[in-house]
């Protein structure tokens, strides 16, 4: 199963390189899908190509994962799927430091709206051009990024009111 | 002598009635929102002109907690995401960990897991059928019909795992314990009861003209729209696209099983209802095949490490949850804890299109449309 996933992943990466020769990316394979690591300046061109090229036609944005890579800054991973060709790919992009700004995909994939809002509040990515950049899961005026590695996991004693402590640490 | 009252005299008024937009707050504590979900509707008369959903009331920090617990400990929290089908959630999580750590699962355990996941799926769909009937106006009847079967399924799950809603029955590498001796006869009895319950609900709802009139043609969705909004699961299949991850990207023993993918044709509220109803029959078929073909053997992989450590790797594993694509992203960077755990929850994606679905419909229909999305807030809020 895993070997099949590896070959399928490599085949997709080769096909994408063939169809979009001008866009630089590094391909590797995860346990399930191919992973394309793209520099932030080529990111929008790659996603647009993946979506609009008839041989690729990745029409479903499944998921966005925002990661805090500590010393390497913030990253976002996008999972795309194509109904026409039944193939899938993962795109990784590291956000530029210190602005952590990535272009929004809401104009290409309306489904990106809530995923981006979640990624923005949880690790502090900024999605330029997002139509509604408010907090989604956290309180509206809370400016913390709980999924940053520096953000502490709160002690249960504080939550239970036995010990005093800060309600959340500003990052 | 006849008297003309002033308000009866409308000959001097011109144009339509002047109406003022009004804001209605629904939730977060409201029976129609199926949990702690709030939506602010702006209405012009009976028509909804704007809808603003607010979520996060049940946010428990699943991902942060999972990143601070070892791989086995985190399972209990994943149960509590889609709390109507705990087994499906823990199934997705353990499969992701196993794939990341290259752990082989004994075949008997795979069969047990699939049976439990399909029982959970039926359980979740019964919750939908009951609650949706109540949303549309059958009041308590559909609820009580559905609850009879749900209790029987919960009893069976408790007999197998020791707990009803949050069993934590799966283990990385298999399941906790083998099935009880009388499982097959008990399960067949429950399946017969489920079939009866489905027929009862089918007769009660599909056979009811008022119900059909309310649902048919309400917010039809095309496959293109559904894909753009990120719909998966019954919401997508109602539009006519036969896409089920159990077939499209199969996992566990699903390739060995014979079942069909029920689809709708216009993606309206009635199709969403009907797809879920038809899926329950397919799940019953799957469980029957598992009962016939389940092999003997062990239920937990041998020689598992006491503390599971994974050096490096990442994966995104999609599974067919009860509401759609329930995907788990895991990234390991050494140690006993995942570096990053992320849940792609289907209800979250389906709910994000609520505004587009509701605007332009009547207030009473907004409740029906929200009900037809079949959200579970534990999964939306993580």
XYZ file of C-alpha atoms in Angstrom:
553
model
C 0.000 0.000 0.000
C 2.711 2.372 1.026
C 4.826 1.492 -2.015
C 1.826 2.152 -4.267
C 1.334 5.532 -2.640
C 4.999 6.321 -3.262
C 4.859 5.524 -6.982
C 1.510 7.269 -7.422
C 2.922 10.302 -5.626
C 6.026 10.374 -7.812
C 3.935 10.023 -10.969
C 1.833 13.040 -9.988
C 4.936 15.097 -9.255
C 6.379 14.214 -12.678
C 3.099 15.068 -14.384
C 2.918 18.436 -12.625
C 6.519 19.245 -13.582
C 5.646 18.385 -17.183
C 2.505 20.543 -17.267
C 3.886 23.488 -15.292
C 7.577 23.635 -16.317
C 8.111 27.291 -15.357
C 7.257 26.934 -11.695
C 10.103 25.884 -9.389
C 9.226 23.367 -6.690
C 10.865 20.535 -4.797
C 8.922 17.287 -4.890
C 8.995 14.612 -2.227
C 6.584 11.940 -1.045
C 4.773 11.691 2.262
C 3.213 8.454 3.477
C 0.130 9.114 1.371
C 0.628 11.844 -1.230
C 3.279 13.758 -3.110
C 4.434 16.943 -1.435
C 5.449 19.991 -3.467
C 7.503 22.587 -1.623
C 7.188 25.883 -3.414
C 8.751 29.306 -2.695
C 6.166 31.868 -1.578
C 6.553 34.052 -4.691
C 5.565 31.141 -6.997
C 2.850 29.804 -4.711
C -0.156 31.501 -6.287
C 1.035 30.643 -9.810
C 1.409 26.985 -8.840
C -2.050 26.747 -7.255
C -3.648 28.543 -10.205
C -1.881 26.152 -12.572
C -2.905 23.101 -10.560
C -6.491 24.243 -10.587
C -6.847 25.388 -14.194
C -4.672 22.978 -16.165
C -7.006 20.421 -17.794
C -4.607 17.537 -17.197
C -4.372 18.379 -13.502
C -7.668 20.151 -12.607
C -7.364 20.020 -8.827
C -10.833 21.297 -8.098
C -11.303 20.442 -4.414
C -9.422 22.209 -1.644
C -9.635 19.621 1.110
C -7.700 21.120 3.907
C -5.187 23.735 5.016
C -2.711 22.926 7.771
C -0.827 25.761 9.421
C 2.407 24.826 11.151
C 4.806 26.568 13.463
C 8.242 25.248 12.466
C 9.933 27.206 15.305
C 13.252 28.480 13.905
C 12.076 28.056 10.301
C 9.071 30.295 10.762
C 5.534 29.420 9.763
C 4.382 27.043 7.051
C 1.111 26.195 5.415
C 0.194 22.920 3.768
C -2.623 22.674 1.262
C -4.304 19.410 0.328
C -5.875 19.335 -3.120
C -7.899 16.685 -4.897
C -9.092 16.300 -8.476
C -12.438 14.643 -9.139
C -11.789 14.377 -12.867
C -8.507 12.459 -12.518
C -8.872 11.052 -8.973
C -5.475 12.250 -7.876
C -4.331 14.246 -4.887
C -1.351 16.357 -3.894
C -0.021 18.315 -0.956
C 1.526 21.755 -1.459
C 3.823 23.202 1.208
C 4.779 26.836 1.354
C 6.887 28.595 3.971
C 5.590 32.057 4.808
C 8.154 34.858 4.436
C 9.647 36.148 7.693
C 8.719 38.462 9.418
C 5.457 39.375 7.692
C 4.138 35.756 7.554
C 1.988 36.878 4.655
C 0.558 34.492 2.068
C -1.933 35.255 -0.690
C -5.504 34.208 -0.030
C -7.045 31.460 -2.161
C -10.652 32.460 -1.542
C -11.048 33.713 -5.123
C -9.985 30.295 -6.488
C -11.532 28.069 -3.851
C -14.429 29.517 -1.821
C -13.831 26.640 0.618
C -10.549 28.286 1.653
C -12.387 30.999 3.571
C -12.831 29.296 6.931
C -9.661 27.224 6.629
C -7.641 30.416 6.234
C -9.397 32.144 9.103
C -8.578 29.175 11.307
C -4.941 29.070 10.156
C -4.597 32.806 10.754
C -5.803 32.764 14.341
C -4.166 29.493 15.369
C -0.563 30.193 14.319
C -0.596 33.792 13.139
C -0.348 33.514 9.375
C -1.635 36.540 7.455
C -3.680 35.935 4.334
C -3.422 38.993 2.132
C -6.719 39.897 0.499
C -8.891 37.692 2.679
C -12.453 39.043 2.583
C -13.230 38.407 6.256
C -10.083 38.196 8.421
C -11.776 37.847 11.805
C -11.216 35.182 14.419
C -13.278 32.091 13.805
C -12.929 29.621 16.668
C -11.402 31.930 19.269
C -13.037 34.943 20.855
C -13.256 37.917 18.573
C -10.850 40.176 20.456
C -8.355 37.500 21.497
C -4.983 38.084 19.841
C -3.154 34.906 20.825
C -1.927 32.120 18.590
C -2.411 28.943 20.610
C -0.862 26.522 18.140
C 2.510 28.258 18.202
C 5.014 26.033 19.933
C 5.932 28.867 22.297
C 2.374 29.089 23.555
C 2.193 27.102 26.799
C -0.362 24.454 27.489
C -2.253 25.843 30.441
C -1.887 24.006 33.714
C -5.104 22.297 34.823
C -4.710 23.943 38.241
C -5.139 27.366 36.669
C -8.226 26.267 34.771
C -9.721 24.846 37.957
C -9.048 28.080 39.848
C -6.735 26.445 42.409
C -3.716 28.493 41.293
C -3.509 31.977 39.862
C -2.112 32.413 36.414
C -2.458 34.349 33.208
C -5.506 33.457 31.089
C -3.372 33.244 27.961
C 0.029 34.411 26.901
C 0.316 37.013 24.180
C 2.678 35.788 21.471
C -75.697 51.024 7.138
C -72.160 49.787 6.601
C -69.135 51.312 8.291
C -65.692 51.508 6.673
C -62.912 51.320 9.190
C -59.855 53.514 8.496
C -57.482 50.510 8.016
C -59.827 48.962 5.485
C -59.523 51.980 3.313
C -56.438 51.173 1.219
C -57.390 53.085 -1.885
C -55.107 55.999 -1.003
C -51.892 53.997 -0.328
C -49.385 53.527 -3.135
C -46.550 51.052 -3.692
C -45.631 48.032 -1.555
C -45.519 47.934 2.184
C -42.380 49.474 3.566
C -40.526 46.839 5.607
C -37.549 47.172 7.910
C -34.753 44.613 8.204
C -34.791 42.807 11.497
C -32.041 40.820 13.162
C -32.835 37.451 14.716
C -30.308 35.730 16.896
C -30.564 31.934 16.791
C -28.506 30.124 19.399
C -25.984 29.377 20.789
C -28.450 27.495 22.984
C -31.290 26.619 20.663
C -32.804 23.246 19.771
C -32.657 23.988 16.051
C -28.908 24.547 16.024
C -28.119 20.973 17.163
C -25.528 22.061 19.675
C -23.787 25.251 20.643
C -23.892 27.112 17.352
C -25.069 30.634 16.826
C -26.332 32.268 13.660
C -27.490 35.815 13.279
C -30.158 36.087 10.631
C -31.123 39.405 9.089
C -34.645 39.117 7.782
C -36.812 41.275 5.592
C -40.295 40.114 6.453
C -40.071 36.326 6.148
C -37.065 36.339 3.809
C -33.506 35.874 5.019
C -31.271 38.556 3.530
C -28.109 37.857 5.508
C -26.775 35.132 7.734
C -23.696 35.290 9.914
C -22.624 32.013 11.538
C -20.576 32.056 14.757
C -18.751 28.937 15.864
C -16.153 28.076 18.476
C -18.374 27.628 21.526
C -17.174 24.023 21.829
C -13.528 24.627 20.952
C -11.487 22.420 23.261
C -8.087 22.703 21.630
C -7.999 19.160 20.248
C -4.910 19.842 18.174
C -2.888 21.501 20.934
C -3.822 18.729 23.367
C -2.876 16.028 20.863
C 0.503 17.658 20.327
C 1.139 17.555 24.069
C 0.134 13.949 24.715
C 1.643 10.751 23.417
C 0.095 8.982 20.468
C -2.012 6.617 22.568
C -3.234 9.156 25.098
C -4.605 11.473 22.447
C -7.189 8.943 21.282
C -9.764 9.911 23.874
C -9.986 13.436 22.542
C -10.493 12.331 18.969
C -13.501 10.293 20.089
C -15.086 13.502 21.232
C -14.949 15.305 17.913
C -17.832 13.654 16.087
C -19.508 12.525 19.281
C -22.333 10.820 17.423
C -19.902 8.369 15.840
C -16.941 8.056 18.174
C -15.655 4.877 16.522
C -15.280 6.541 13.120
C -13.124 9.275 14.636
C -10.848 7.005 16.629
C -10.645 4.769 13.561
C -9.348 7.641 11.448
C -6.842 8.663 14.095
C -5.408 5.192 14.769
C -5.181 4.434 11.047
C -3.177 7.615 10.532
C -0.793 6.742 13.372
C -0.416 3.162 12.130
C 0.368 4.327 8.642
C 2.898 6.811 9.949
C 4.597 4.168 12.114
C 4.205 1.298 9.590
C 2.266 -0.900 11.998
C 0.414 -3.888 10.541
C -3.037 -4.592 11.923
C -4.346 -8.195 12.212
C -7.133 -8.918 9.776
C -9.640 -9.838 12.457
C -9.131 -6.434 14.049
C -9.791 -4.750 10.696
C -13.105 -6.593 10.397
C -14.086 -5.651 13.935
C -13.174 -2.042 13.263
C -15.200 -1.841 10.078
C -18.240 -3.310 11.820
C -17.921 -0.812 14.654
C -17.404 2.110 12.298
C -20.444 1.164 10.240
C -22.565 0.737 13.368
C -21.461 4.227 14.367
C -22.343 5.537 10.936
C -25.842 4.112 11.195
C -26.097 5.567 14.677
C -25.113 9.025 13.469
C -27.486 8.870 10.509
C -30.324 7.838 12.815
C -29.615 10.930 14.854
C -29.912 12.952 11.668
C -33.118 11.254 10.548
C -34.739 11.802 13.926
C -33.598 15.370 14.456
C -34.232 16.399 10.869
C -37.779 15.108 11.059
C -38.207 17.246 14.155
C -36.727 20.283 12.317
C -39.213 19.923 9.514
C -42.132 19.483 11.862
C -42.832 15.854 12.612
C -42.108 16.992 16.180
C -41.180 14.137 18.505
C -42.290 11.148 16.482
C -39.271 10.738 14.243
C -37.030 11.392 17.234
C -38.519 8.596 19.296
C -38.492 6.230 16.327
C -34.799 6.927 15.775
C -33.986 6.686 19.458
C -35.224 3.122 19.738
C -32.575 1.957 17.265
C -29.902 4.256 18.627
C -30.309 2.790 22.109
C -30.012 -0.724 20.718
C -26.863 0.175 18.804
C -25.400 1.849 21.877
C -26.199 -1.253 23.925
C -24.335 -3.395 21.426
C -21.368 -1.014 21.354
C -21.310 -1.083 25.145
C -21.340 -4.883 25.168
C -18.326 -4.892 22.859
C -16.262 -2.029 24.218
C -17.591 -1.154 27.664
C -18.752 2.341 26.775
C -21.562 3.837 24.775
C -20.511 7.109 23.190
C -16.756 7.428 23.705
C -15.545 3.855 23.696
C -11.783 4.333 23.044
C -12.049 0.732 21.868
C -9.481 0.890 19.099
C -5.799 0.647 19.836
C -2.843 1.516 17.704
C -2.268 -1.915 16.151
C -5.750 -3.375 16.604
C -8.554 -3.218 19.149
C -8.578 -3.555 22.942
C -10.326 -6.899 23.289
C -12.035 -9.505 21.188
C -15.761 -9.549 20.515
C -18.026 -11.190 23.104
C -19.079 -14.790 22.339
C -22.670 -13.993 21.471
C -21.754 -11.034 19.282
C -22.916 -12.511 15.988
C -26.421 -13.375 17.154
C -26.763 -10.065 19.028
C -25.529 -8.119 16.026
C -27.887 -9.861 13.630
C -30.756 -9.080 15.961
C -29.749 -5.400 16.069
C -29.375 -5.301 12.271
C -32.891 -6.692 11.828
C -34.115 -4.056 14.226
C -32.249 -1.352 12.286
C -33.868 -2.434 9.027
C -37.259 -2.252 10.706
C -36.434 1.160 12.146
C -35.302 2.472 8.764
C -38.510 1.278 7.157
C -40.547 2.908 9.915
C -38.746 6.222 9.464
C -38.952 5.944 5.697
C -42.700 5.454 5.966
C -43.090 8.226 8.493
C -41.078 10.859 6.611
C -40.807 9.928 2.931
C -44.430 8.844 3.021
C -45.510 12.191 4.423
C -46.585 14.658 1.787
C -46.008 17.702 3.986
C -42.419 16.599 4.649
C -41.723 15.944 0.972
C -43.259 19.268 -0.073
C -41.101 21.153 2.433
C -37.872 19.465 1.360
C -38.126 18.940 -2.363
C -36.513 21.686 -4.410
C -35.180 23.550 -1.381
C -31.671 24.972 -2.046
C -30.601 22.706 -4.902
C -26.804 22.545 -5.203
C -24.909 21.654 -8.368
C -21.823 19.402 -8.199
C -19.634 22.374 -9.228
C -20.938 24.517 -6.380
C -20.554 21.649 -3.934
C -16.915 21.116 -4.915
C -16.143 24.833 -4.736
C -17.601 25.031 -1.214
C -15.638 21.953 -0.167
C -18.652 19.713 0.429
C -17.937 16.039 0.976
C -19.907 13.046 2.140
C -23.699 12.917 1.822
C -23.805 16.646 0.978
C -21.706 16.009 -2.138
C -23.336 12.713 -3.058
C -26.766 14.348 -2.929
C -25.713 16.429 -5.939
C -25.224 13.225 -7.957
C -21.479 12.754 -7.673
C -20.785 9.181 -6.494
C -17.692 10.035 -4.452
C -17.061 8.067 -1.316
C -13.560 7.751 0.132
C -14.281 4.136 1.034
C -14.290 3.556 -2.748
C -12.200 6.440 -4.125
C -9.195 6.070 -1.809
C -9.986 2.833 0.003
C -8.579 2.018 3.411
C -8.884 -0.921 5.825
C -10.825 -3.851 4.281
C -13.326 -1.803 2.301
C -11.982 -3.004 -1.094
C -13.078 -6.540 -0.161
C -16.626 -5.506 0.621
C -19.524 -5.152 -1.758
C -21.619 -2.029 -1.285
C -23.085 0.771 -3.361
C -22.858 4.540 -3.138
C -26.334 6.079 -2.970
C -26.582 9.392 -4.813
C -29.202 12.068 -5.288
C -29.820 14.069 -8.439
C -30.388 17.724 -7.632
C -28.651 18.216 -4.317
C -31.701 19.655 -2.617
C -32.670 19.075 0.997
C -34.722 16.010 0.137
C -31.793 14.380 -1.664
C -29.521 14.978 1.320
C -32.083 13.282 3.533
C -32.574 10.405 1.161
C -28.877 9.741 0.580
C -28.340 9.329 4.319
C -31.323 7.028 4.627
C -30.072 4.854 1.769
C -26.538 4.805 3.206
C -27.805 3.105 6.354
C -28.992 0.124 4.280
C -25.536 -0.107 2.690
C -23.879 -0.028 6.098
C -26.120 -2.900 7.189
C -24.963 -4.825 4.109
C -21.337 -4.159 4.999
C -21.773 -5.415 8.557
C -23.524 -8.566 7.333
C -20.626 -9.330 5.002
C -18.167 -8.781 7.827
C -20.104 -11.154 10.090
C -19.928 -13.851 7.438
C -16.265 -13.445 6.558
C -14.594 -12.440 9.810
C -11.491 -14.629 10.259
C -10.287 -16.008 13.600
C -7.011 -14.846 15.044
C -5.540 -12.171 17.238
C -7.013 -8.695 17.542
C -3.908 -6.729 18.488
C -0.596 -6.700 16.675
C 2.173 -8.482 18.615
C 5.404 -6.856 19.776
C 4.103 -3.312 19.943
C 6.467 -0.954 21.750
C 5.462 0.191 25.227
C 5.822 3.801 24.204
C 5.310 4.480 20.556
C 7.970 6.769 19.116
C 7.977 7.892 15.512
C 11.161 9.344 14.096
C 10.092 11.315 11.094
C 7.307 11.565 8.610
C 4.037 13.239 7.799
C 0.807 12.224 6.194
C -2.694 13.355 5.468
C -5.091 10.433 5.683
C -8.667 10.982 4.505
C -11.395 8.649 5.710
C -15.111 8.617 5.090
C -16.567 9.962 8.298
C -20.277 10.116 8.824
C -20.538 13.720 7.635
C -17.948 13.601 4.869
C -14.201 13.525 4.522
C -12.755 13.140 8.001
C -9.065 13.698 7.393
C -6.208 13.453 9.857
C -2.901 15.210 9.282
C -0.018 14.048 11.441
C 3.580 15.160 11.437
C 6.214 13.352 13.495
C 9.629 14.722 14.371
C 10.856 12.136 16.805
C 9.653 11.466 20.313
C 6.429 10.072 21.642
C 4.243 13.013 20.670
C 3.177 14.222 17.243
C 4.754 17.501 16.191
C 1.518 18.594 14.557
C -1.904 17.005 14.530
C -4.674 18.535 12.464
C -8.244 17.496 11.897
C -10.014 18.230 8.630
C -13.540 18.060 9.852
C -16.313 17.619 7.305
C -18.968 19.495 9.287
C -16.681 22.528 9.444
C -16.381 22.646 5.650
C -20.046 21.907 5.018
C -21.113 24.579 7.487
C -18.887 27.239 5.932
C -21.312 27.470 3.006
C -24.309 28.092 5.260
C -24.611 31.754 4.297
C -24.778 30.976 0.587
C -27.409 28.304 1.174
C -29.654 30.228 3.525
C -29.765 33.726 2.025
C -32.920 34.168 -0.033
C -34.949 31.479 1.689
C -37.678 31.792 4.297
C -36.818 31.856 7.994
C -38.597 28.558 8.589
C -36.627 26.998 5.739
C -33.333 28.268 7.154
C -33.806 25.870 10.068
C -34.520 23.016 7.657
C -31.428 23.846 5.582
C -29.229 23.960 8.675
C -30.680 20.625 9.752
C -29.985 19.118 6.333
C -26.267 19.944 6.670
C -26.156 17.459 9.583
C -23.458 19.273 11.531
C -22.034 18.064 14.805
C -20.491 20.880 16.756
C -17.841 18.825 18.499
C -16.320 18.297 15.086
C -16.831 21.845 13.790
C -15.150 23.424 16.797
C -12.480 20.763 17.379
